[in-house]
């Protein structure tokens, strides 16, 4: 009488010889391909972070190889799933007895594979799309900080797989331990030997992104200035080798004008798809740069509708120990050249403390009439033209105290040759008085003769800043900066 087995003992003799070796080959190839893809994705995210935010993910060598080992182990586990599916995709010998049981193994393998693949990549893709590619590294930092979680998950996958296998077949312990040792050995080979070429390649690319630096640039960050976790730093400084031209940098990497336009468009695209609070650019401008050099930056940021988040920091290139003008946070007022268009910032009652919210923006057209408006234009360095009289910028506060009536408006007129330093000084003074007097302040870009400014038909591209825009801290900051400015 033939002995009947409720649960057969597993052995490789049950498998078809060709199918057995095909499964092993697929296991090795898929494990390697998946590992290379996952490591390349990790390094690419780190590279994007370096390019866009100038921050390199600093991890120790132990953390680096441990994370690579976990990725490699996940890869070989996935490869094992494919191997088992090939082994049992057709019944083993004695089809009539074991087809139903082996089919349950296949269904389990497929379910585990797609579930784990979804969990691993859904979170990464979510970080990529929602928070921007330069922040997707957070998922890897989470793994490095809580390393025991992925270790437990991978061990669970391994033993749960064998638990399902034991339900169908009688399995010897040597097969389980042997499979585990093979997975660990193969994952170690992938983690410690395979990534060397990839690591060297990405390191070379990273070096090309941080090789360019701005020498002798001193920045001042007063204690009263809030710390901003800004993402994009845009630098504009004069080109000493080519007078009259300027160099543009993004996060310390020099870019030419054509590439600058592409980078700004990319920043704008990220701003559209990412969480907007993460995309906050910061502008660094040398004191000798005129307004014309900022046109390309302004136009692109204007389209992004984020100049209310656009902060200005003044740069000095000379060797001196004196502080720079610092972060005034006033580029939000606007330096953009648009004909017959303007944006108005609406704020709550200035007597009420301003909430930590961004202003609403209302589109409108406006032509300033020849009324009691005080017109301030820039004629030559460190001088301004006020109502057809030339004064030094340092005298601006005293002049305004004498002639500024509560009912009068102020029009600040800029042109391409206006010194950025003069613009910052004049605007900071106007900010101080505007906050105290609650008058209306407008800014205009004008390129014709300054004496044509009194022809109302030629004044265009106006902004109006509503009263109450500047907070007390900003006024104190302006005083602090200019009291310490040489």
Short mmCIF file of C-alpha atoms in Angstrom, two decimals:
data_model
loop_
_atom_site.label_atom_id
_atom_site.label_comp_id
_atom_site.label_asym_id
_atom_site.label_seq_id
_atom_site.Cartn_x
_atom_site.Cartn_y
_atom_site.Cartn_z
CA UNK A 1 0.00 0.00 0.00
CA UNK A 2 1.42 3.38 -1.04
CA UNK A 3 2.17 5.77 1.81
CA UNK A 4 0.17 8.98 1.61
CA UNK A 5 1.82 12.25 2.77
CA UNK A 6 -0.40 15.06 3.98
CA UNK A 7 2.52 17.49 3.54
CA UNK A 8 5.39 16.48 1.25
CA UNK A 9 9.01 17.10 2.10
CA UNK A 10 10.60 19.78 -0.05
CA UNK A 11 13.68 18.94 -2.05
CA UNK A 12 15.23 20.33 -5.21
CA UNK A 13 14.46 17.04 -6.94
CA UNK A 14 10.81 18.11 -7.01
CA UNK A 15 11.69 21.02 -9.30
CA UNK A 16 12.30 20.90 -13.00
CA UNK A 17 16.04 21.19 -13.62
CA UNK A 18 15.83 23.98 -16.20
CA UNK A 19 13.26 25.88 -14.16
CA UNK A 20 15.47 25.63 -11.08
CA UNK A 21 18.48 27.24 -12.76
CA UNK A 22 16.37 29.84 -14.54
CA UNK A 23 14.90 30.85 -11.18
CA UNK A 24 18.36 31.22 -9.64
CA UNK A 25 19.56 33.31 -12.60
CA UNK A 26 16.51 35.58 -12.39
CA UNK A 27 17.09 35.89 -8.63
CA UNK A 28 20.65 37.17 -9.13
CA UNK A 29 19.89 39.48 -12.06
CA UNK A 30 16.79 41.06 -10.56
CA UNK A 31 18.48 41.55 -7.17
CA UNK A 32 21.38 43.36 -8.81
CA UNK A 33 19.22 45.54 -11.10
CA UNK A 34 16.85 46.53 -8.32
CA UNK A 35 19.74 47.37 -6.00
CA UNK A 36 21.47 49.54 -8.62
CA UNK A 37 18.20 51.37 -9.29
CA UNK A 38 17.49 52.00 -5.59
CA UNK A 39 21.03 53.22 -4.83
CA UNK A 40 21.02 55.48 -7.90
CA UNK A 41 17.70 56.93 -6.77
CA UNK A 42 19.09 57.61 -3.30
CA UNK A 43 22.22 59.28 -4.62
CA UNK A 44 20.21 61.30 -7.14
CA UNK A 45 17.96 62.68 -4.42
CA UNK A 46 21.00 63.68 -2.41
CA UNK A 47 22.52 65.31 -5.50
CA UNK A 48 19.31 67.25 -6.19
CA UNK A 49 19.34 68.47 -2.62
CA UNK A 50 22.91 69.70 -3.05
CA UNK A 51 22.11 71.46 -6.34
CA UNK A 52 18.93 73.18 -5.22
CA UNK A 53 19.44 73.84 -1.52
CA UNK A 54 23.25 73.73 -1.22
CA UNK A 55 22.99 71.19 1.60
CA UNK A 56 24.80 67.89 1.58
CA UNK A 57 23.35 65.00 3.56
CA UNK A 58 26.14 64.29 6.02
CA UNK A 59 26.19 60.69 7.25
CA UNK A 60 28.94 58.58 8.69
CA UNK A 61 30.53 55.75 6.74
CA UNK A 62 28.79 53.29 9.05
CA UNK A 63 25.38 54.79 8.32
CA UNK A 64 26.12 54.98 4.61
CA UNK A 65 27.04 51.30 4.24
CA UNK A 66 24.31 50.18 6.63
CA UNK A 67 21.69 51.93 4.53
CA UNK A 68 23.19 50.39 1.39
CA UNK A 69 23.09 46.98 3.07
CA UNK A 70 19.39 47.36 3.91
CA UNK A 71 18.66 48.34 0.31
CA UNK A 72 20.70 45.36 -0.90
CA UNK A 73 18.92 42.98 1.48
CA UNK A 74 15.55 44.25 0.29
CA UNK A 75 16.73 43.68 -3.27
CA UNK A 76 17.72 40.05 -2.67
CA UNK A 77 14.44 39.41 -0.83
CA UNK A 78 12.61 40.70 -3.89
CA UNK A 79 14.82 38.50 -6.05
CA UNK A 80 13.87 35.50 -3.89
CA UNK A 81 10.21 36.22 -4.48
CA UNK A 82 10.75 36.15 -8.24
CA UNK A 83 12.74 32.93 -7.93
CA UNK A 84 9.97 31.20 -6.00
CA UNK A 85 7.35 32.34 -8.48
CA UNK A 86 9.34 30.84 -11.36
CA UNK A 87 9.92 27.62 -9.43
CA UNK A 88 6.26 27.10 -8.64
CA UNK A 89 4.55 28.88 -11.52
CA UNK A 90 4.03 25.41 -12.98
CA UNK A 91 3.29 22.52 -10.67
CA UNK A 92 6.06 20.33 -9.44
CA UNK A 93 6.01 16.64 -10.15
CA UNK A 94 2.79 14.84 -9.25
CA UNK A 95 0.67 17.77 -10.45
CA UNK A 96 -2.59 16.28 -9.27
CA UNK A 97 -1.51 16.35 -5.61
CA UNK A 98 0.39 19.60 -5.18
CA UNK A 99 -0.87 22.14 -7.72
CA UNK A 100 -3.29 23.79 -5.29
CA UNK A 101 -0.67 24.16 -2.56
CA UNK A 102 2.04 25.52 -4.83
CA UNK A 103 -0.43 27.97 -6.33
CA UNK A 104 -1.02 29.39 -2.84
CA UNK A 105 2.73 30.06 -2.57
CA UNK A 106 2.67 31.94 -5.88
CA UNK A 107 -0.27 34.08 -4.80
CA UNK A 108 1.41 34.87 -1.50
CA UNK A 109 4.70 35.78 -3.21
CA UNK A 110 2.96 38.13 -5.62
CA UNK A 111 0.99 39.79 -2.85
CA UNK A 112 4.07 40.39 -0.70
CA UNK A 113 6.09 41.72 -3.64
CA UNK A 114 3.58 44.33 -4.77
CA UNK A 115 2.68 45.36 -1.22
CA UNK A 116 6.30 45.97 -0.22
CA UNK A 117 7.11 47.64 -3.53
CA UNK A 118 4.18 50.01 -3.06
CA UNK A 119 5.15 50.88 0.52
CA UNK A 120 8.80 51.53 -0.41
CA UNK A 121 8.24 53.67 -3.48
CA UNK A 122 4.91 55.31 -2.69
CA UNK A 123 6.46 57.20 0.20
CA UNK A 124 9.48 58.21 -1.91
CA UNK A 125 7.31 59.39 -4.80
CA UNK A 126 5.06 61.22 -2.37
CA UNK A 127 8.03 63.12 -0.95
CA UNK A 128 9.27 63.84 -4.47
CA UNK A 129 6.00 65.24 -5.85
CA UNK A 130 4.57 66.98 -2.81
CA UNK A 131 7.67 68.33 -1.11
CA UNK A 132 10.03 68.64 -4.07
CA UNK A 133 12.84 66.37 -5.12
CA UNK A 134 15.39 68.14 -2.90
CA UNK A 135 13.42 67.14 0.23
CA UNK A 136 12.79 63.51 -0.69
CA UNK A 137 15.97 62.57 1.17
CA UNK A 138 14.00 62.83 4.42
CA UNK A 139 12.73 59.28 3.95
CA UNK A 140 16.33 58.04 3.88
CA UNK A 141 17.23 60.13 6.91
CA UNK A 142 14.30 58.55 8.71
CA UNK A 143 15.70 55.11 7.91
CA UNK A 144 19.15 56.12 9.17
CA UNK A 145 17.73 57.52 12.43
CA UNK A 146 15.41 54.57 13.14
CA UNK A 147 17.50 51.78 11.72
CA UNK A 148 15.85 49.07 13.82
CA UNK A 149 12.53 49.51 12.00
CA UNK A 150 13.69 48.48 8.50
CA UNK A 151 15.77 45.66 10.05
CA UNK A 152 12.70 44.23 11.78
CA UNK A 153 10.59 44.67 8.65
CA UNK A 154 13.09 42.81 6.46
CA UNK A 155 13.43 39.98 9.00
CA UNK A 156 9.66 39.75 9.19
CA UNK A 157 9.41 39.44 5.40
CA UNK A 158 11.99 36.66 5.34
CA UNK A 159 10.51 34.52 8.11
CA UNK A 160 6.95 35.18 7.05
CA UNK A 161 7.84 33.92 3.58
CA UNK A 162 9.30 30.72 5.02
CA UNK A 163 6.31 30.36 7.31
CA UNK A 164 4.08 30.24 4.25
CA UNK A 165 6.48 27.77 2.64
CA UNK A 166 6.40 25.50 5.70
CA UNK A 167 2.62 25.38 5.55
CA UNK A 168 2.87 23.69 2.15
CA UNK A 169 6.06 21.63 2.49
CA UNK A 170 8.02 19.93 5.19
CA UNK A 171 11.21 21.96 5.19
CA UNK A 172 14.53 21.19 6.81
CA UNK A 173 16.16 23.83 8.98
CA UNK A 174 19.31 23.79 6.84
CA UNK A 175 17.33 25.20 3.90
CA UNK A 176 16.07 28.14 5.97
CA UNK A 177 19.47 28.96 7.47
CA UNK A 178 21.21 28.41 4.16
CA UNK A 179 18.83 30.76 2.36
CA UNK A 180 19.31 33.40 5.06
CA UNK A 181 23.11 33.16 4.87
CA UNK A 182 23.03 33.39 1.08
CA UNK A 183 20.86 36.53 1.27
CA UNK A 184 23.15 38.17 3.86
CA UNK A 185 26.30 37.29 1.89
CA UNK A 186 24.88 38.52 -1.40
CA UNK A 187 23.55 41.72 0.22
CA UNK A 188 26.98 42.34 1.76
CA UNK A 189 28.67 41.96 -1.62
CA UNK A 190 26.22 44.40 -3.18
CA UNK A 191 26.50 46.91 -0.34
CA UNK A 192 30.29 46.98 0.10
CA UNK A 193 31.62 46.38 -3.40
CA UNK A 194 29.04 47.27 -6.02
CA UNK A 195 28.38 50.92 -4.95
CA UNK A 196 32.02 51.99 -5.19
CA UNK A 197 31.74 53.03 -8.83
CA UNK A 198 28.39 54.69 -8.26
CA UNK A 199 29.72 56.51 -5.22
CA UNK A 200 32.76 57.78 -7.13
CA UNK A 201 30.56 58.96 -10.01
CA UNK A 202 28.13 60.87 -7.80
CA UNK A 203 30.98 62.34 -5.77
CA UNK A 204 32.51 63.76 -8.96
CA UNK A 205 29.18 65.28 -9.95
CA UNK A 206 28.76 66.78 -6.48
CA UNK A 207 32.21 68.34 -6.65
CA UNK A 208 31.26 70.12 -9.87
CA UNK A 209 28.31 71.67 -8.05
CA UNK A 210 30.28 73.04 -5.09
CA UNK A 211 33.60 73.86 -6.76
CA UNK A 212 32.67 77.51 -7.46
CA UNK A 213 32.69 79.79 -4.44
CA UNK A 214 32.37 83.53 -4.00
CA UNK A 215 35.61 84.79 -2.42
CA UNK A 216 35.75 87.49 0.21
CA UNK A 217 31.99 87.83 0.57
CA UNK A 218 30.98 88.83 4.07
CA UNK A 219 27.37 88.60 5.14
CA UNK A 220 25.82 90.06 8.24
CA UNK A 221 23.00 88.34 10.03
CA UNK A 222 21.98 90.48 13.02
CA UNK A 223 20.50 88.73 16.02
CA UNK A 224 17.25 90.59 15.42
CA UNK A 225 16.81 88.93 12.03
CA UNK A 226 14.73 85.79 12.14
CA UNK A 227 16.40 82.62 10.95
CA UNK A 228 14.92 81.47 7.69
CA UNK A 229 15.36 77.95 6.33
CA UNK A 230 15.58 79.23 2.76
CA UNK A 231 15.98 76.90 -0.16
CA UNK A 232 17.43 78.93 -3.05
CA UNK A 233 20.19 81.52 -2.77
CA UNK A 234 20.72 83.73 -5.83
CA UNK A 235 23.89 85.85 -5.97
CA UNK A 236 24.62 88.77 -8.30
CA UNK A 237 28.11 90.32 -8.17
CA UNK A 238 30.19 92.40 -10.63
CA UNK A 239 32.55 90.58 -12.98
CA UNK A 240 35.97 92.15 -12.30
CA UNK A 241 37.47 90.64 -15.44
CA UNK A 242 34.77 92.18 -17.63
CA UNK A 243 33.67 95.63 -16.39
CA UNK A 244 30.00 96.36 -16.93
CA UNK A 245 28.97 92.70 -16.76
CA UNK A 246 27.88 90.59 -13.81
CA UNK A 247 28.15 87.05 -12.52
CA UNK A 248 25.13 85.06 -11.40
CA UNK A 249 25.26 82.24 -8.87
CA UNK A 250 22.66 79.84 -7.53
CA UNK A 251 23.72 78.22 -4.27
CA UNK A 252 27.37 79.13 -4.90
CA UNK A 253 27.38 77.51 -8.36
CA UNK A 254 28.04 80.00 -11.16
CA UNK A 255 25.53 79.99 -14.01
CA UNK A 256 25.43 82.04 -17.19
CA UNK A 257 22.39 84.09 -18.13
CA UNK A 258 20.80 81.42 -20.33
CA UNK A 259 21.18 78.75 -17.65
CA UNK A 260 19.94 81.20 -15.04
CA UNK A 261 16.68 81.55 -16.92
CA UNK A 262 16.32 77.77 -17.06
CA UNK A 263 17.10 77.39 -13.37
CA UNK A 264 14.57 80.06 -12.42
CA UNK A 265 11.92 78.39 -14.55
CA UNK A 266 12.69 75.13 -12.78
CA UNK A 267 12.39 76.83 -9.40
CA UNK A 268 9.05 78.23 -10.49
CA UNK A 269 7.89 74.77 -11.56
CA UNK A 270 8.89 73.30 -8.21
CA UNK A 271 7.06 76.14 -6.51
CA UNK A 272 3.91 75.22 -8.42
CA UNK A 273 3.96 71.53 -7.44
CA UNK A 274 5.64 71.60 -4.04
CA UNK A 275 4.48 72.82 -0.69
CA UNK A 276 4.96 76.55 -1.12
CA UNK A 277 6.44 77.26 2.27
CA UNK A 278 9.50 75.22 1.27
CA UNK A 279 10.29 77.30 -1.83
CA UNK A 280 11.59 80.59 -0.43
CA UNK A 281 14.38 82.14 -2.47
CA UNK A 282 16.86 84.66 -1.10
CA UNK A 283 18.70 87.30 -3.12
CA UNK A 284 22.29 88.40 -2.49
CA UNK A 285 23.30 91.54 -4.40
CA UNK A 286 26.64 93.34 -4.35
CA UNK A 287 26.41 97.02 -3.46
CA UNK A 288 27.84 98.07 -6.84
CA UNK A 289 25.25 96.23 -8.92
CA UNK A 290 22.71 98.50 -10.66
CA UNK A 291 19.03 97.73 -10.97
CA UNK A 292 19.38 96.60 -14.59
CA UNK A 293 21.32 93.50 -13.51
CA UNK A 294 18.34 92.32 -11.46
CA UNK A 295 15.85 92.43 -14.30
CA UNK A 296 16.14 88.78 -15.30
CA UNK A 297 15.75 87.60 -11.70
CA UNK A 298 12.85 89.90 -10.98
CA UNK A 299 10.83 88.98 -14.03
CA UNK A 300 10.98 85.26 -13.29
CA UNK A 301 10.20 85.65 -9.61
CA UNK A 302 7.40 88.03 -10.48
CA UNK A 303 5.73 85.23 -12.42
CA UNK A 304 6.04 83.01 -9.38
CA UNK A 305 4.01 85.47 -7.28
CA UNK A 306 6.39 84.97 -4.37
CA UNK A 307 8.22 88.25 -4.04
CA UNK A 308 6.42 88.72 -0.72
CA UNK A 309 8.74 85.91 0.42
CA UNK A 310 11.79 87.31 -1.35
CA UNK A 311 14.46 88.60 1.03
CA UNK A 312 17.35 90.90 0.22
CA UNK A 313 20.83 90.67 1.65
CA UNK A 314 23.53 93.14 0.68
CA UNK A 315 26.99 91.79 -0.19
CA UNK A 316 30.44 93.32 0.09
CA UNK A 317 33.37 91.89 -1.87
CA UNK A 318 36.12 94.08 -0.46
CA UNK A 319 38.28 93.11 2.49
CA UNK A 320 36.77 94.95 5.41
CA UNK A 321 35.51 94.11 8.85
CA UNK A 322 32.46 96.31 8.63
CA UNK A 323 29.01 94.73 8.44
CA UNK A 324 26.95 94.73 5.30
CA UNK A 325 23.47 96.12 4.98
CA UNK A 326 21.99 92.84 6.10
CA UNK A 327 18.67 91.15 5.52
CA UNK A 328 16.08 93.91 5.25
CA UNK A 329 13.27 91.81 3.90
CA UNK A 330 12.24 94.65 1.60
CA UNK A 331 12.51 93.23 -1.90
CA UNK A 332 8.90 92.27 -1.36
CA UNK A 333 8.11 95.88 -2.20
CA UNK A 334 9.08 95.12 -5.74
CA UNK A 335 11.72 96.03 -8.28
CA UNK A 336 9.94 94.58 -11.29
CA UNK A 337 9.50 96.36 -14.58
CA UNK A 338 5.98 95.84 -15.91
CA UNK A 339 4.18 98.39 -18.07
CA UNK A 340 0.74 99.59 -16.97
CA UNK A 341 0.42 96.88 -14.33
CA UNK A 342 0.82 96.83 -10.60
CA UNK A 343 0.24 94.70 -7.56
CA UNK A 344 -1.26 96.04 -4.36
CA UNK A 345 -0.56 94.49 -0.98
CA UNK A 346 -3.53 94.54 1.39
CA UNK A 347 -2.91 94.31 5.12
CA UNK A 348 -5.08 94.55 8.22
CA UNK A 349 -5.44 97.57 10.46
CA UNK A 350 -1.89 98.80 11.26
CA UNK A 351 -2.88 99.37 14.89
CA UNK A 352 -3.49 95.66 15.28
CA UNK A 353 -0.40 93.39 15.45
CA UNK A 354 0.18 91.76 12.10
CA UNK A 355 -0.57 88.03 12.03
CA UNK A 356 2.06 85.66 10.62
CA UNK A 357 0.28 85.49 7.27
CA UNK A 358 1.32 86.54 3.81
CA UNK A 359 -0.54 89.49 2.23
CA UNK A 360 -3.23 89.10 -0.33
CA UNK A 361 -2.41 90.41 -3.81
CA UNK A 362 -4.86 92.40 -5.90
CA UNK A 363 -4.22 93.19 -9.55
CA UNK A 364 -5.02 96.70 -10.75
CA UNK A 365 -3.90 99.50 -13.10
CA UNK A 366 -3.07 102.93 -11.91
CA UNK A 367 -1.72 106.24 -13.26
CA UNK A 368 -0.38 108.77 -10.77
CA UNK A 369 -1.64 112.25 -11.37
CA UNK A 370 0.35 115.42 -10.82
CA UNK A 371 -0.83 116.17 -7.29
CA UNK A 372 0.87 116.58 -3.93
CA UNK A 373 3.06 113.52 -4.45
CA UNK A 374 6.69 113.84 -3.34
CA UNK A 375 8.84 112.43 -6.15
CA UNK A 376 12.23 110.99 -5.22
CA UNK A 377 14.55 110.03 -8.08
CA UNK A 378 18.19 108.92 -8.26
CA UNK A 379 20.54 111.19 -10.21
CA UNK A 380 24.08 110.21 -9.24
CA UNK A 381 25.68 107.91 -6.66
CA UNK A 382 24.67 108.70 -3.07
CA UNK A 383 22.34 111.51 -4.20
CA UNK A 384 18.62 111.83 -4.83
CA UNK A 385 16.47 114.34 -6.66
CA UNK A 386 13.55 115.52 -4.51
CA UNK A 387 11.12 117.90 -6.17
CA UNK A 388 13.79 119.17 -8.60
CA UNK A 389 16.42 119.63 -5.87
CA UNK A 390 19.45 117.38 -5.35
CA UNK A 391 20.28 116.12 -1.86
CA UNK A 392 22.53 113.49 -0.34
CA UNK A 393 20.78 110.30 0.65
CA UNK A 394 22.00 110.71 4.23
CA UNK A 395 19.91 113.91 4.43
CA UNK A 396 16.75 112.16 3.30
CA UNK A 397 15.35 111.59 6.77
CA UNK A 398 15.70 115.26 7.75
CA UNK A 399 14.20 116.45 4.46
CA UNK A 400 11.21 114.19 4.87
CA UNK A 401 10.64 115.40 8.40
CA UNK A 402 10.46 118.98 7.09
CA UNK A 403 8.31 118.49 4.00
CA UNK A 404 6.31 115.31 4.47
CA UNK A 405 2.70 116.07 5.19
CA UNK A 406 0.28 113.42 6.32
CA UNK A 407 -1.80 113.96 3.20
CA UNK A 408 1.10 113.71 0.78
CA UNK A 409 2.19 110.63 -1.14
CA UNK A 410 5.71 109.50 -1.94
CA UNK A 411 6.84 108.20 -5.33
CA UNK A 412 10.27 106.53 -5.44
CA UNK A 413 11.56 106.40 -9.04
CA UNK A 414 14.28 103.97 -10.11
CA UNK A 415 16.16 103.43 -13.35
CA UNK A 416 18.57 100.88 -14.77
CA UNK A 417 21.61 102.76 -13.48
CA UNK A 418 20.36 103.20 -9.94
CA UNK A 419 22.88 101.87 -7.44
CA UNK A 420 21.43 99.01 -5.48
CA UNK A 421 23.02 100.35 -2.32
CA UNK A 422 21.40 103.76 -2.83
CA UNK A 423 18.07 102.08 -3.46
CA UNK A 424 18.32 100.06 -0.23
CA UNK A 425 19.29 103.09 1.85
CA UNK A 426 16.56 105.31 0.47
CA UNK A 427 13.93 102.62 0.76
CA UNK A 428 14.86 101.79 4.34
CA UNK A 429 14.52 105.47 5.27
CA UNK A 430 11.15 105.65 3.53
CA UNK A 431 10.06 102.49 5.30
CA UNK A 432 10.78 104.05 8.64
CA UNK A 433 8.80 107.20 7.89
CA UNK A 434 6.04 105.35 6.13
CA UNK A 435 5.48 103.18 9.15
CA UNK A 436 5.26 106.18 11.48
CA UNK A 437 3.26 108.49 9.21
CA UNK A 438 1.03 105.86 7.57
CA UNK A 439 1.42 107.52 4.18
CA UNK A 440 1.20 105.88 0.78
CA UNK A 441 4.50 104.80 -0.75
CA UNK A 442 4.83 103.92 -4.45
CA UNK A 443 7.77 102.60 -6.46
CA UNK A 444 8.28 103.03 -10.19
CA UNK A 445 10.84 101.97 -12.77
CA UNK A 446 11.55 104.78 -15.26
CA UNK A 447 14.20 104.94 -17.98
CA UNK A 448 13.72 108.34 -19.63
CA UNK A 449 14.94 111.75 -18.52
CA UNK A 450 14.30 112.28 -14.83
CA UNK A 451 12.83 115.71 -15.58
CA UNK A 452 10.06 114.00 -17.55
CA UNK A 453 8.88 112.44 -14.30
CA UNK A 454 6.53 115.34 -13.78
CA UNK A 455 4.65 114.41 -16.94
CA UNK A 456 1.96 112.12 -15.54
CA UNK A 457 1.43 110.40 -18.90
CA UNK A 458 4.98 109.01 -18.79
CA UNK A 459 4.79 107.49 -15.33
CA UNK A 460 3.91 103.83 -15.49
CA UNK A 461 4.58 100.51 -13.78
CA UNK A 462 3.52 101.65 -10.33
CA UNK A 463 3.29 99.76 -7.07
CA UNK A 464 1.44 100.99 -4.02
CA UNK A 465 2.38 99.87 -0.53
CA UNK A 466 -0.53 100.02 1.87
CA UNK A 467 -0.01 101.69 5.28
CA UNK A 468 0.91 99.40 8.09
CA UNK A 469 3.04 97.15 5.94
CA UNK A 470 6.16 97.39 8.07
CA UNK A 471 6.25 96.01 11.55
CA UNK A 472 8.09 97.52 14.50
CA UNK A 473 10.84 94.91 14.27
CA UNK A 474 11.59 95.88 10.68
CA UNK A 475 11.87 99.55 11.60
CA UNK A 476 14.21 98.74 14.48
CA UNK A 477 16.20 96.52 12.14
CA UNK A 478 16.59 99.33 9.63
CA UNK A 479 17.87 101.64 12.36
CA UNK A 480 20.25 98.98 13.62
CA UNK A 481 21.69 98.35 10.18
CA UNK A 482 22.27 101.94 9.16
CA UNK A 483 23.64 103.00 12.51
CA UNK A 484 26.32 100.36 11.99
CA UNK A 485 26.83 100.93 8.29
CA UNK A 486 30.11 102.79 7.48
#
